[in-house]
PDB file of C-alpha atoms in Angstrom:
ATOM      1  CA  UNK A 468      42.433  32.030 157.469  1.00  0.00           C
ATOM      2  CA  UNK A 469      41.543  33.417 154.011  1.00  0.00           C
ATOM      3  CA  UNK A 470      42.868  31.248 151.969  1.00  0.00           C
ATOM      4  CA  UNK A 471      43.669  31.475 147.669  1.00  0.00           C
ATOM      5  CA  UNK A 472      44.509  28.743 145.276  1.00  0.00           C
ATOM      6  CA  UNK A 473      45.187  29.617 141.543  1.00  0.00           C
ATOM      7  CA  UNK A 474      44.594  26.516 139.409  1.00  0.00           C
ATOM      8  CA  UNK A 475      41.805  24.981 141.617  1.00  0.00           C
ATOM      9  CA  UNK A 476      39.463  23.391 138.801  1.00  0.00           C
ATOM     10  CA  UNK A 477      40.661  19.965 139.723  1.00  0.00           C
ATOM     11  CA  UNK A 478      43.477  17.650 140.670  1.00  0.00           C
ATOM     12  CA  UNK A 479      45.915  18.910 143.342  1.00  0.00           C
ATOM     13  CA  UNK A 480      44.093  22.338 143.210  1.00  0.00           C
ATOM     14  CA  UNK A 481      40.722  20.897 143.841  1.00  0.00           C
ATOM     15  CA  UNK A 482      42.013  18.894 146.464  1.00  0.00           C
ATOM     16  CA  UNK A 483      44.141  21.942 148.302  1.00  0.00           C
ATOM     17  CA  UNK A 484      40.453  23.879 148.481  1.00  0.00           C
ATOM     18  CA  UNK A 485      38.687  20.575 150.093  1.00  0.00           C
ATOM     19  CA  UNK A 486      41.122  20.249 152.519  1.00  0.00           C
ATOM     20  CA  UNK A 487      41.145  24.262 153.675  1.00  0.00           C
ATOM     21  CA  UNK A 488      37.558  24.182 153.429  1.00  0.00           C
ATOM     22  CA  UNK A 489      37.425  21.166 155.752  1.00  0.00           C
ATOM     23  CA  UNK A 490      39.752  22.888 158.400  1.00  0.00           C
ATOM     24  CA  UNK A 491      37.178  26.118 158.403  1.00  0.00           C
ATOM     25  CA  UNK A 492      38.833  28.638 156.622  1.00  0.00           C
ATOM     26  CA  UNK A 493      37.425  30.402 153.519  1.00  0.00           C
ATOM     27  CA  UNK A 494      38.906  29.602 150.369  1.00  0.00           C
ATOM     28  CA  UNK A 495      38.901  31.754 147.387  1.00  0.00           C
ATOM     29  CA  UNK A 496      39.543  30.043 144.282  1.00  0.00           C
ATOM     30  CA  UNK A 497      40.176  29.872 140.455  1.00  0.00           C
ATOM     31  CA  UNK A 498      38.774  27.784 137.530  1.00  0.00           C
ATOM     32  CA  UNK A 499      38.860  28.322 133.774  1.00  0.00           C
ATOM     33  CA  UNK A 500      35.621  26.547 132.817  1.00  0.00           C
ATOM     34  CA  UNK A 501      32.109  26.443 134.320  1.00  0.00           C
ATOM     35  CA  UNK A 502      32.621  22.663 135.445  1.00  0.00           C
ATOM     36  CA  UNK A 503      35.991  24.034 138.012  1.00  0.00           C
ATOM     37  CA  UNK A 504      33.627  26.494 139.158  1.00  0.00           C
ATOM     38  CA  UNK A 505      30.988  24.139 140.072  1.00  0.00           C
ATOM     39  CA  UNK A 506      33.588  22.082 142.139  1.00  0.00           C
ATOM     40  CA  UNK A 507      34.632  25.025 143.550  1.00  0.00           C
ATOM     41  CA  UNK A 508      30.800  26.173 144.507  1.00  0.00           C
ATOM     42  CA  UNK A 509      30.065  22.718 146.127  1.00  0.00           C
ATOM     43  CA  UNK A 510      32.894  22.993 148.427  1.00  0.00           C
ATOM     44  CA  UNK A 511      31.296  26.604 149.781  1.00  0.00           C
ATOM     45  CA  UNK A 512      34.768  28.392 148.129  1.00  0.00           C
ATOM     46  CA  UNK A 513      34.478  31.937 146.533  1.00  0.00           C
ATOM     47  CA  UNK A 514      34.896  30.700 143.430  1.00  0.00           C
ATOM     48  CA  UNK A 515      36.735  33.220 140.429  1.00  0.00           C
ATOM     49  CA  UNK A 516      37.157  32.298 136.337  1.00  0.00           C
ATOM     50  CA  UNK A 517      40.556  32.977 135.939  1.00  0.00           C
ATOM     51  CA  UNK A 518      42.531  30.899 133.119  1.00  0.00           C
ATOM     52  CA  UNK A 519      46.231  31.558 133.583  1.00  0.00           C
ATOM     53  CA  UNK A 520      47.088  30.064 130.295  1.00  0.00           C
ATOM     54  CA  UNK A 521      45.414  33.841 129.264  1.00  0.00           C
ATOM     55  CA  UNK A 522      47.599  36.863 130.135  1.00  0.00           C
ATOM     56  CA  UNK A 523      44.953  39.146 129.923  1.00  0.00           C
ATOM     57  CA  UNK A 524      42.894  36.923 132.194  1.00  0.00           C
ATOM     58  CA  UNK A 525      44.981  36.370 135.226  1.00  0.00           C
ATOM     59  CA  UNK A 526      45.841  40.030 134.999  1.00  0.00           C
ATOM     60  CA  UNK A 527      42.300  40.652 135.880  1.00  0.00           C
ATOM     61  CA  UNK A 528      43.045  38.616 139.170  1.00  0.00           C
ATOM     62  CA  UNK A 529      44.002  41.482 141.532  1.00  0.00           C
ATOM     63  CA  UNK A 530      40.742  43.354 140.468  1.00  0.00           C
ATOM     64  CA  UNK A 531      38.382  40.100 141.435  1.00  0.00           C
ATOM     65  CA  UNK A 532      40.431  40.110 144.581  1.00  0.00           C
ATOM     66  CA  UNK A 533      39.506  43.880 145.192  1.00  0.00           C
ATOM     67  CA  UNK A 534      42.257  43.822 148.089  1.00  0.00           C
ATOM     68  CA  UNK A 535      41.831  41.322 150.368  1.00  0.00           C
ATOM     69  CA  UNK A 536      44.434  40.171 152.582  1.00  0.00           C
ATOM     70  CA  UNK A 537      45.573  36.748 151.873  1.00  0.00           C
ATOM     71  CA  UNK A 538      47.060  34.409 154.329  1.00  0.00           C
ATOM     72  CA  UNK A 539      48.222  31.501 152.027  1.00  0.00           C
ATOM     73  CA  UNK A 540      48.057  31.690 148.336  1.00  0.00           C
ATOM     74  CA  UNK A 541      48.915  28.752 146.190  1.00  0.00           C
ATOM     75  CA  UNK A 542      49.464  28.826 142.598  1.00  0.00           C
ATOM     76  CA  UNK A 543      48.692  25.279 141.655  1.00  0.00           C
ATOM     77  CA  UNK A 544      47.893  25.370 137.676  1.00  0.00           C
ATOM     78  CA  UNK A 545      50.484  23.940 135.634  1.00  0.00           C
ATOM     79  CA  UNK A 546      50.577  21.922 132.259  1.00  0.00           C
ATOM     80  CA  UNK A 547      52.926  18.920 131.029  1.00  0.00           C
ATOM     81  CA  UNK A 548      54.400  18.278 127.739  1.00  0.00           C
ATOM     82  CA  UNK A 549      55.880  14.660 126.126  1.00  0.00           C
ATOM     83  CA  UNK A 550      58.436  16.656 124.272  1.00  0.00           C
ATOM     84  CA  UNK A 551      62.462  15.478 124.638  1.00  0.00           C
ATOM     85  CA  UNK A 552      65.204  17.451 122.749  1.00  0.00           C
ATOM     86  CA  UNK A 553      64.750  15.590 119.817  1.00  0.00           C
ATOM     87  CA  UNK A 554      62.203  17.814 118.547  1.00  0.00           C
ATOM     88  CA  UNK A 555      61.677  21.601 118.702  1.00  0.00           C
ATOM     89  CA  UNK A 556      58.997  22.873 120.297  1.00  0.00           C
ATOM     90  CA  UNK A 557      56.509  24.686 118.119  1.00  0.00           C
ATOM     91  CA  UNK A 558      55.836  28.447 118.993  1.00  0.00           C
ATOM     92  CA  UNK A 559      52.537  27.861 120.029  1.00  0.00           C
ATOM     93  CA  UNK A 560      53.333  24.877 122.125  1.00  0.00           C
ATOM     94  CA  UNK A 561      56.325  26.730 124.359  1.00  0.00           C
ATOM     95  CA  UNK A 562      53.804  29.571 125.144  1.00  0.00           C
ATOM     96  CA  UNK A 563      51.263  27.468 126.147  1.00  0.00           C
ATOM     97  CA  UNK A 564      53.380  25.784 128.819  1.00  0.00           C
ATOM     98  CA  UNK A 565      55.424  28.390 129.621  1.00  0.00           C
ATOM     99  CA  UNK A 566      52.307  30.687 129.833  1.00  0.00           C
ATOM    100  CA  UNK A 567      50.403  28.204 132.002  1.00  0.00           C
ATOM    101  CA  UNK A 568      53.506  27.210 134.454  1.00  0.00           C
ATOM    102  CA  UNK A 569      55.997  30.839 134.515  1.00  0.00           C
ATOM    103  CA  UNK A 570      54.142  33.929 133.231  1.00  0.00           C
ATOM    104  CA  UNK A 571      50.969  33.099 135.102  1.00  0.00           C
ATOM    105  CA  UNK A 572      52.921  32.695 138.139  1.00  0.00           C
ATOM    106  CA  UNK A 573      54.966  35.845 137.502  1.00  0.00           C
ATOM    107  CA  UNK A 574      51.384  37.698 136.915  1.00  0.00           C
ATOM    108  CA  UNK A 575      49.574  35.943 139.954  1.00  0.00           C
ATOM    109  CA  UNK A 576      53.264  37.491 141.965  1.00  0.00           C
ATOM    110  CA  UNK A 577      52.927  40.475 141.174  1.00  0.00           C
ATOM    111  CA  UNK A 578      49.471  41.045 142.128  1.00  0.00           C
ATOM    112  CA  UNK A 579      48.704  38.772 144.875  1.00  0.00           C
ATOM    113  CA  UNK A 580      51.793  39.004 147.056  1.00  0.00           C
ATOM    114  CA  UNK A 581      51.349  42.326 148.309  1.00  0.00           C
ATOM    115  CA  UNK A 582      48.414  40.979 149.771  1.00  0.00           C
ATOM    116  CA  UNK A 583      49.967  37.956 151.150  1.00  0.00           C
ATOM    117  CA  UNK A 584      53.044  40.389 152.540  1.00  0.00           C
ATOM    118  CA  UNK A 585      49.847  42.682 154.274  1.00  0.00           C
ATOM    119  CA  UNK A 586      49.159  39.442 156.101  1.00  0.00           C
ATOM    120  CA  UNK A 587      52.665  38.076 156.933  1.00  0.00           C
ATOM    121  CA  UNK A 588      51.611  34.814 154.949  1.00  0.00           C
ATOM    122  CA  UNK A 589      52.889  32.788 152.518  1.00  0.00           C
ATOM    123  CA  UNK A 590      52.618  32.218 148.961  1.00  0.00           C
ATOM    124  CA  UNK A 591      53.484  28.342 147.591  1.00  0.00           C
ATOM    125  CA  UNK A 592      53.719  27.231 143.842  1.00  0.00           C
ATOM    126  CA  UNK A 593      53.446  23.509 142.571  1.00  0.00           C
ATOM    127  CA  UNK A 594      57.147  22.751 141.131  1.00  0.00           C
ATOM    128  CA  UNK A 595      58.367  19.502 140.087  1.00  0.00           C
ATOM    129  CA  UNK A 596      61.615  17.365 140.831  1.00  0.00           C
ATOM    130  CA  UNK A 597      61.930  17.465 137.111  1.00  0.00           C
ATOM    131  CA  UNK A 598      62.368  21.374 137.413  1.00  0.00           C
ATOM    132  CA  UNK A 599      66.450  20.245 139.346  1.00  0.00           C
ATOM    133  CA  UNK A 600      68.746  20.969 136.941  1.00  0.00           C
ATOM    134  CA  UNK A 601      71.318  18.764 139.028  1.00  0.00           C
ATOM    135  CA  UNK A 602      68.499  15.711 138.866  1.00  0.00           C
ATOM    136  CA  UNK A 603      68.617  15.794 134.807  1.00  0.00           C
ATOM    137  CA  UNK A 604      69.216  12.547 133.395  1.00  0.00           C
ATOM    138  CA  UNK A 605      67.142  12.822 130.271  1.00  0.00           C
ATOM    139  CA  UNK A 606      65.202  15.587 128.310  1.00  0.00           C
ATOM    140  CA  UNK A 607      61.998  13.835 128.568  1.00  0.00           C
ATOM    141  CA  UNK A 608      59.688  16.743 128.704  1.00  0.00           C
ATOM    142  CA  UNK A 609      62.275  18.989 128.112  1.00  0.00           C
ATOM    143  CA  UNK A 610      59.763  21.923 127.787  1.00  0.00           C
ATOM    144  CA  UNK A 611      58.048  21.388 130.758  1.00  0.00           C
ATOM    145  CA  UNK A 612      61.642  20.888 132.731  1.00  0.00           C
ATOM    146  CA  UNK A 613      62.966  24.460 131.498  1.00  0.00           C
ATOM    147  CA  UNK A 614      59.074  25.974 132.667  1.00  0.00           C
ATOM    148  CA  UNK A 615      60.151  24.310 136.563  1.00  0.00           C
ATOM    149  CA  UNK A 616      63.643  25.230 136.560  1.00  0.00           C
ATOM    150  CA  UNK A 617      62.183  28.702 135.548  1.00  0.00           C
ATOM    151  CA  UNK A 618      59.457  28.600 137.855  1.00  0.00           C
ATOM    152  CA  UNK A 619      61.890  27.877 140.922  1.00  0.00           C
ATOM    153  CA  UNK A 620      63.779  30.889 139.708  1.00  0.00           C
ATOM    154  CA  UNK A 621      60.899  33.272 139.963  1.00  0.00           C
ATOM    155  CA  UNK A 622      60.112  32.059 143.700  1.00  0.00           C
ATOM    156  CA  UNK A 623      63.506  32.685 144.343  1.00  0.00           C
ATOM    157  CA  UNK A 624      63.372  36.109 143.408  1.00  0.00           C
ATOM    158  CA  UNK A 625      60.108  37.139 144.358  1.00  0.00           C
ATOM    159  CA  UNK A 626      61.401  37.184 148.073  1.00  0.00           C
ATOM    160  CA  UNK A 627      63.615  40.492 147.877  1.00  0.00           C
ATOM    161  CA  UNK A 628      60.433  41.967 146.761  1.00  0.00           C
ATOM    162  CA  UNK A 629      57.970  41.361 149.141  1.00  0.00           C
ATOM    163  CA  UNK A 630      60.554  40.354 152.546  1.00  0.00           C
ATOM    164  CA  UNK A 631      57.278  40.326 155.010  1.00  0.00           C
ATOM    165  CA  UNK A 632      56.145  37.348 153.149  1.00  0.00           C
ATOM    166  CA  UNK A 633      57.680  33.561 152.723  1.00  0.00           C
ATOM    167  CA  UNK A 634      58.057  32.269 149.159  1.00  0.00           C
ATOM    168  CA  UNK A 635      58.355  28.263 148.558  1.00  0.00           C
ATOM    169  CA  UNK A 636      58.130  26.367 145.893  1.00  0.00           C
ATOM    170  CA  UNK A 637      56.753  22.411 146.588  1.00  0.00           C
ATOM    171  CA  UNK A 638      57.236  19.284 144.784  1.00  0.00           C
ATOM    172  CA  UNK A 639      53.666  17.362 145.118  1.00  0.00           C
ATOM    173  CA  UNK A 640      56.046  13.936 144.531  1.00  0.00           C
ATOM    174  CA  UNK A 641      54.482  11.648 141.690  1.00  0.00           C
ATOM    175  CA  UNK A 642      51.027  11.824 142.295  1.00  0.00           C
ATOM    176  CA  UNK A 643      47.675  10.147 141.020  1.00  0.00           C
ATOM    177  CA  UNK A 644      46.211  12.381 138.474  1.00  0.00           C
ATOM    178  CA  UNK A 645      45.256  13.082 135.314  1.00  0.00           C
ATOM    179  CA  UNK A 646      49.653  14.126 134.967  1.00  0.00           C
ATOM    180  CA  UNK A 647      50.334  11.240 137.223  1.00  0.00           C
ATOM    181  CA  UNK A 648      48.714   8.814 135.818  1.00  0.00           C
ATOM    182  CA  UNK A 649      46.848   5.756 137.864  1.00  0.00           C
ATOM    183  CA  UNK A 650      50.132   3.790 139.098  1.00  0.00           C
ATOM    184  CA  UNK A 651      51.594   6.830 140.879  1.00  0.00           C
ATOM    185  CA  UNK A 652      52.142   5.823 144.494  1.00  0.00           C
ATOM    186  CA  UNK A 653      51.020   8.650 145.779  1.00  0.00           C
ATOM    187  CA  UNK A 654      47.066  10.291 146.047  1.00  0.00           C
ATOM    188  CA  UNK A 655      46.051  13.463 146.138  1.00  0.00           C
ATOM    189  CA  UNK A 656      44.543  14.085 149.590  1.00  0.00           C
ATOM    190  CA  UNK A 657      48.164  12.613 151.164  1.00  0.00           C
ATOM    191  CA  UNK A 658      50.036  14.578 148.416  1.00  0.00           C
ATOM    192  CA  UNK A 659      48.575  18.157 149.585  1.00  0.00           C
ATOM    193  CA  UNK A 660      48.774  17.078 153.330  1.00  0.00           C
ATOM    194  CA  UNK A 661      52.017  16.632 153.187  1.00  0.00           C
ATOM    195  CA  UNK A 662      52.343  20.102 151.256  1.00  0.00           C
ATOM    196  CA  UNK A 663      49.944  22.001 153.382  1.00  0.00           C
ATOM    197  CA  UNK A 664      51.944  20.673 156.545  1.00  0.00           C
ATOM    198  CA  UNK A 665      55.325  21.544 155.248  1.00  0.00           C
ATOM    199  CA  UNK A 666      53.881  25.207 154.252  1.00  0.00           C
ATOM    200  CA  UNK A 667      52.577  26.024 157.762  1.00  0.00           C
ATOM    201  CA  UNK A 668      56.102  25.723 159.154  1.00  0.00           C
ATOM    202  CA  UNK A 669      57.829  27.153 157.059  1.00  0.00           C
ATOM    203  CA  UNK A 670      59.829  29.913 158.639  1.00  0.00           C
ATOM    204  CA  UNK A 671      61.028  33.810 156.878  1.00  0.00           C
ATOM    205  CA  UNK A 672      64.468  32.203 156.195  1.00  0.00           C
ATOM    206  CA  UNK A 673      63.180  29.356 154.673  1.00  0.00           C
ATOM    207  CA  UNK A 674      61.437  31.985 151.618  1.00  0.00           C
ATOM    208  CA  UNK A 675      62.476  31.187 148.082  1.00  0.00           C
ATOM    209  CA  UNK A 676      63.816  28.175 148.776  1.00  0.00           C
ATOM    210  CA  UNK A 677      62.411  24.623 147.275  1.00  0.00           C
ATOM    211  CA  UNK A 678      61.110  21.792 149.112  1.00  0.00           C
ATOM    212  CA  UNK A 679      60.370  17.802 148.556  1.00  0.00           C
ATOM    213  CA  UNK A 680      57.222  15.847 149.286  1.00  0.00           C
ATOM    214  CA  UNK A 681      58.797  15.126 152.762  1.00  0.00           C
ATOM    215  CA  UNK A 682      59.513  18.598 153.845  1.00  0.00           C
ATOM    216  CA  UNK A 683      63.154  18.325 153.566  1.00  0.00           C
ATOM    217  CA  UNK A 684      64.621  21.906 150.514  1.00  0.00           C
ATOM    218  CA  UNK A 685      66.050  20.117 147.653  1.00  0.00           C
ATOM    219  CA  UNK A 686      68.947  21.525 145.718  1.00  0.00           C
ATOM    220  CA  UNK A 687      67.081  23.349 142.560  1.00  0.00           C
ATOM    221  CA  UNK A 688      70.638  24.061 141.137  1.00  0.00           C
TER     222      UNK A 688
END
């Protein structure tokens, strides 16, 4: 399978592209600095600079892509903030999260799912139980909450769009990186297992919707 992963420098993204590459299928993938791309490189993956924190970058995507079909695309790159509702946000810090988690997925949509719907595939993005706007019971991070809840909207709507292919966003549960943090019970390699499994069966009436860490959709409203 040809296989893309936006947001592969490291982390979750890093660990999606070992794991393809292990199974035998090529893997083309993104970093923003020259150490990603190394990563990437070692693992054999096509490796691309893309930083999706940069409009004009990402929007260069579909060009470095030069049409290729694409039978799973992730977009994995996503930032955190420690703000609560205490404090505003400053300009500069809402675009760079909402840049990094919304617009760059709204970008990579736009110019990677037609060639995910030319290969009946599907097209996952990294979400977060914190995006549930039922499951709010504090505004700790309250920034990066409205980016998820936003996020899980744009997967939603994507699907009318491009119908041949499925749409799902994933919650990678709490998870030990740099985000996660050392205690988190879960690691990486289980984390994207579990996502990669839950991806491969996911069915055309299953697009847009949003799914846990054991498979199972979760209510995003």
């Amino acid at each position: 399978m040809n296989i893309l992963i936006i947001g592969a420098s490291r982390g979750i993204g890093l660990e999606f592209a070992r794991q393809y590459r292990t199974a035998g299928d090529r893997v083309i993938a993104t970093a923003r600095d020259d150490a990603g791309l190394e990563r990437l490189r070692a693992l054999d993956a096509v490796a691309l600079n893309v930083d999706v924190a940069n409009p004009a970058s990402i929007n260069g995507l579909a060009r470095q892509l030069d049409g290729e079909k694409i039978d799973v695309a992730l977009y994995v790159a996503g930032v955190m903030t420690r703000f609560d509702a205490r404090s505003s946000p400053t300009q500069p810090d809402f675009d760079h999260v909402m840049h990094t988690n919304v617009l760059g997925a709204m970008q990579a949509i736009a110019q990677v799912a037609p060639l995910v719907e030319a290969a009946q595939g599907r097209f996952g993005f990294i979400s977060s139980d914190m995006g549930r706007i039922a499951g709010v019971v504090s505004s700790y991070s309250w920034a990066y909450r409205v980016s998820k809840a936003a996020l899980n909207m744009a997967v939603a709507s994507a699907k009318h769009d491009y119908p041949a292919a499925i749409f799902a966003a994933l919650s990678p549960g709490w998870v030990q990186t740099d985000m996660g943090g050392t205690g988190a019970p879960l690691s990486t390699y289980d984390s994207v297992t579990a996502m990669r499994n839950t991806l491969a069966q996911l069915k055309l009436a299953d697009s847009g919707r949003f799914f846990g860490i054991d498979g199972k959709p979760m209510a995003s409203w």
